[in-house]
mmCIF file of N, CA and C in Angstrom:
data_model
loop_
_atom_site.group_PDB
_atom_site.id
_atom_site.type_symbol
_atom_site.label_atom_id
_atom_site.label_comp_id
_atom_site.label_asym_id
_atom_site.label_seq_id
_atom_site.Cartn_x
_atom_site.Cartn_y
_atom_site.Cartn_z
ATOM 1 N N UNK A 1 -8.975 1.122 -1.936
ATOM 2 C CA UNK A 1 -8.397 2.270 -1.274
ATOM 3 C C UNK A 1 -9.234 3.524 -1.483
ATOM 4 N N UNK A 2 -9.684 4.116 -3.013
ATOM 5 C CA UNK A 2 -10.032 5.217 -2.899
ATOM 6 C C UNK A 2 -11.772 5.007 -2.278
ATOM 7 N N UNK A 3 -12.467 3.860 -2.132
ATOM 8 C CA UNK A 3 -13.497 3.726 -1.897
ATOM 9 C C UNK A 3 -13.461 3.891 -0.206
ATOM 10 N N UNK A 4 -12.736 3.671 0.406
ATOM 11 C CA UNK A 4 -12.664 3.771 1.608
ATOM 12 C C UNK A 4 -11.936 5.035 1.970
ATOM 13 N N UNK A 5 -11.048 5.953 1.435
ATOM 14 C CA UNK A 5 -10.608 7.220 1.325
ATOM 15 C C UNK A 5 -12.044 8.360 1.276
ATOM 16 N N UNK A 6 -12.707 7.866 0.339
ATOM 17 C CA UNK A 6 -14.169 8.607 -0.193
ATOM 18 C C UNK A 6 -14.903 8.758 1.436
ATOM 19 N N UNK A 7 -15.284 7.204 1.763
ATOM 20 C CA UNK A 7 -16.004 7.314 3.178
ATOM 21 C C UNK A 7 -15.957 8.366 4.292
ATOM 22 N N UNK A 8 -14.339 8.806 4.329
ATOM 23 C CA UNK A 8 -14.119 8.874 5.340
ATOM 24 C C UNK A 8 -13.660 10.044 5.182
ATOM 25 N N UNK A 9 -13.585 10.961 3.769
ATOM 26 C CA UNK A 9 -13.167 12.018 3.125
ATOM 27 C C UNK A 9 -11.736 12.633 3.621
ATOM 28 N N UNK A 10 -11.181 11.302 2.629
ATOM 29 C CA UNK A 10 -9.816 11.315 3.298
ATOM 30 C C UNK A 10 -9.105 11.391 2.293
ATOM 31 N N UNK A 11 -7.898 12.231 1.946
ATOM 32 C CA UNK A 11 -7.456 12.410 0.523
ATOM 33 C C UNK A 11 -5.589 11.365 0.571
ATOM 34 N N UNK A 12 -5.622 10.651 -0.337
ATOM 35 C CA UNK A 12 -4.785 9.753 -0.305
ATOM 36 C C UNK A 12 -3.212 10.210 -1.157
ATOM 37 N N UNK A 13 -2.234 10.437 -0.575
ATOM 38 C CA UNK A 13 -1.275 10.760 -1.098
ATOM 39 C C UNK A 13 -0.537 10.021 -1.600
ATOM 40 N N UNK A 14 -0.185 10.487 -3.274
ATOM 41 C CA UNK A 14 0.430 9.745 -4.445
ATOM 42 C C UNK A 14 1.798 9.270 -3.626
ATOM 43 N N UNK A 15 2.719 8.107 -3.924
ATOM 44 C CA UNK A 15 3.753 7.648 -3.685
ATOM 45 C C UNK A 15 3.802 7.136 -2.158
ATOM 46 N N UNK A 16 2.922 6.994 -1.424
ATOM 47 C CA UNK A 16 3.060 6.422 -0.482
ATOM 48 C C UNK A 16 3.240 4.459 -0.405
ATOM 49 N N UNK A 17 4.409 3.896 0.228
ATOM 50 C CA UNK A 17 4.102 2.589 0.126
ATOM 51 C C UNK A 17 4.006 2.149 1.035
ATOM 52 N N UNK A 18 3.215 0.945 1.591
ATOM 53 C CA UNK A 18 2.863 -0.169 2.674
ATOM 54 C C UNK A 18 3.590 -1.089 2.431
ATOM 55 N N UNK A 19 4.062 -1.471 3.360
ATOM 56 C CA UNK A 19 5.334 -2.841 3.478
ATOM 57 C C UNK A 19 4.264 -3.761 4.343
ATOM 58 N N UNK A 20 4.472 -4.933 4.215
ATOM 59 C CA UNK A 20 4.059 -6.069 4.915
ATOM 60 C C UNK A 20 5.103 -6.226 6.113
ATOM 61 N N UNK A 21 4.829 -6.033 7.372
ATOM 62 C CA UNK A 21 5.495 -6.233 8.840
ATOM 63 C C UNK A 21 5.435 -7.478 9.040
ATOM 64 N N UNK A 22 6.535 -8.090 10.001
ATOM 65 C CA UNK A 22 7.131 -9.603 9.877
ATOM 66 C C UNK A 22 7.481 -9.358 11.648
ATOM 67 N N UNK A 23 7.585 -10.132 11.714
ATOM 68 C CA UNK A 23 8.781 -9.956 13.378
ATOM 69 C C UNK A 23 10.242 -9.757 13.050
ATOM 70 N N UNK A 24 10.212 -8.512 13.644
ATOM 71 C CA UNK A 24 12.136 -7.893 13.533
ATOM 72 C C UNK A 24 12.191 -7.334 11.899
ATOM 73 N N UNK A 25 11.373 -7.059 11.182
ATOM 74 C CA UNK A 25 11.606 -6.701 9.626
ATOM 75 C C UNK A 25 10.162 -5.723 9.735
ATOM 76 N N UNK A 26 10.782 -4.606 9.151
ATOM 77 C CA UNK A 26 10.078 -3.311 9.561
ATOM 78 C C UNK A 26 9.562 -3.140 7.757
ATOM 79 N N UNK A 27 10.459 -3.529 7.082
ATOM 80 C CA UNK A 27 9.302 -3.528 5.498
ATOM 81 C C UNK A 27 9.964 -4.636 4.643
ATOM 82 N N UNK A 28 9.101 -5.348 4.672
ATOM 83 C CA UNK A 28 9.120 -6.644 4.241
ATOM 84 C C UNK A 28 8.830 -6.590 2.644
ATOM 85 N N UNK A 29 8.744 -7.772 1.798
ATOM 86 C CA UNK A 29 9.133 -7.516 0.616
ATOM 87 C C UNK A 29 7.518 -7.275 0.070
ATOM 88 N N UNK A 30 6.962 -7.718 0.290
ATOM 89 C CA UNK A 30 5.159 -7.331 -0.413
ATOM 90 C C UNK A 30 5.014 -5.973 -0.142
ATOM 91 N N UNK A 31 4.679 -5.041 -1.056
ATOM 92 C CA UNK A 31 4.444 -3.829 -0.698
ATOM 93 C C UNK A 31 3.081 -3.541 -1.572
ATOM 94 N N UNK A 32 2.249 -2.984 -0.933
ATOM 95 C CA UNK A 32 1.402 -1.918 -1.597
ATOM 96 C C UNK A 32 1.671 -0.545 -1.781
ATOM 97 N N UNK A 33 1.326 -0.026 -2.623
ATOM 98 C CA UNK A 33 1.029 1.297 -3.194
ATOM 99 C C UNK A 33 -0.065 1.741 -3.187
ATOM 100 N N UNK A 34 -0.130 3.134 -2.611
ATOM 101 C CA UNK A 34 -1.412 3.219 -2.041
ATOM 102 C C UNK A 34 -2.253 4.331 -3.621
ATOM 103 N N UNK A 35 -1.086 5.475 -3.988
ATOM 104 C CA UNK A 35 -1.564 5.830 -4.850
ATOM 105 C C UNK A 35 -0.613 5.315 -6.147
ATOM 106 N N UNK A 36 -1.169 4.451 -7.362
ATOM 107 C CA UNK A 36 0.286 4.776 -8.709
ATOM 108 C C UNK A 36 0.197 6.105 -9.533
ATOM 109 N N UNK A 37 1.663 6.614 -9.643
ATOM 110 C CA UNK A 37 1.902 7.806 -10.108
ATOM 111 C C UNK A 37 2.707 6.837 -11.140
ATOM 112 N N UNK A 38 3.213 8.483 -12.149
ATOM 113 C CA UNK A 38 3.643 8.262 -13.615
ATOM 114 C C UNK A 38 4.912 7.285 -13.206
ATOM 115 N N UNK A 39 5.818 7.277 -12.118
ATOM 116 C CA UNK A 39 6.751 6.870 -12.154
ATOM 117 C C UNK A 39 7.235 5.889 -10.903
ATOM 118 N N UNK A 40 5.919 5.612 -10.301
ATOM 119 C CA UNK A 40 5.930 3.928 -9.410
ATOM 120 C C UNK A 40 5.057 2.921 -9.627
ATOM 121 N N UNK A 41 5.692 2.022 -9.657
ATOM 122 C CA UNK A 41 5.450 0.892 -9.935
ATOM 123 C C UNK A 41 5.833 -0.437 -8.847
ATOM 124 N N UNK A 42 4.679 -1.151 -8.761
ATOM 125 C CA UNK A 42 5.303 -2.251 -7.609
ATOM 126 C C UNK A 42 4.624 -3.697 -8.275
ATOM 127 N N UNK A 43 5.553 -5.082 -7.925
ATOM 128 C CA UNK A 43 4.973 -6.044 -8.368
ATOM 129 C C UNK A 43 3.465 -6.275 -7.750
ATOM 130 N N UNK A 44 2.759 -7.168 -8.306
ATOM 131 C CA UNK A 44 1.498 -7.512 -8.048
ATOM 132 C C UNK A 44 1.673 -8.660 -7.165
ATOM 133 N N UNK A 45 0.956 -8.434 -5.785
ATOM 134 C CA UNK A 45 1.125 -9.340 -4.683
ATOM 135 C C UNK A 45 0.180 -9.914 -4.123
ATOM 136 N N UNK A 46 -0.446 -11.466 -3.784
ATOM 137 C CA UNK A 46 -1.629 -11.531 -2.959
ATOM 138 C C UNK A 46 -1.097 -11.372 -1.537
ATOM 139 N N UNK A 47 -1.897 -11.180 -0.252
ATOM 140 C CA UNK A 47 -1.605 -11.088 0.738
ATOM 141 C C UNK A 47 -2.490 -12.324 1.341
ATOM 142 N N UNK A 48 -1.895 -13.212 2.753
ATOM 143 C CA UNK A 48 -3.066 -13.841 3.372
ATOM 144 C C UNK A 48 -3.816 -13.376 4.561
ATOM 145 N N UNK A 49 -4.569 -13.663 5.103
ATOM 146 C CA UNK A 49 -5.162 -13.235 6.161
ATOM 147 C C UNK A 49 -4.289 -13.616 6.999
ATOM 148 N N UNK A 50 -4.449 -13.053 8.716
ATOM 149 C CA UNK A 50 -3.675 -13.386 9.642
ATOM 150 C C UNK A 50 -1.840 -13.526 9.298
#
């Protein structure tokens, strides 16, 4: 994330999360965190391609 934030000089805001999209399920249970702050925390998830 921040390596590709850097590129593009793009500043990444703490507490934001990414849900994995499904059909008809708008945030699905895999989530990323884009920045961790003192007080989020998310399980550790692999994702697959496609």
């Amino acid at each position: 994330n921040q390596k590709v934030a850097a590129a593009y000089d793009y500043k990444i805001v703490e507490g934001v999360l990414i849900h994995q999209l499904n059909k008809f399920v708008v945030d699905g249970n895999k989530v990323l965190l884009s920045v961790p702050g003192p007080d989020t925390r998310v399980d550790d998830t692999k994702f697959q391609e496609n």
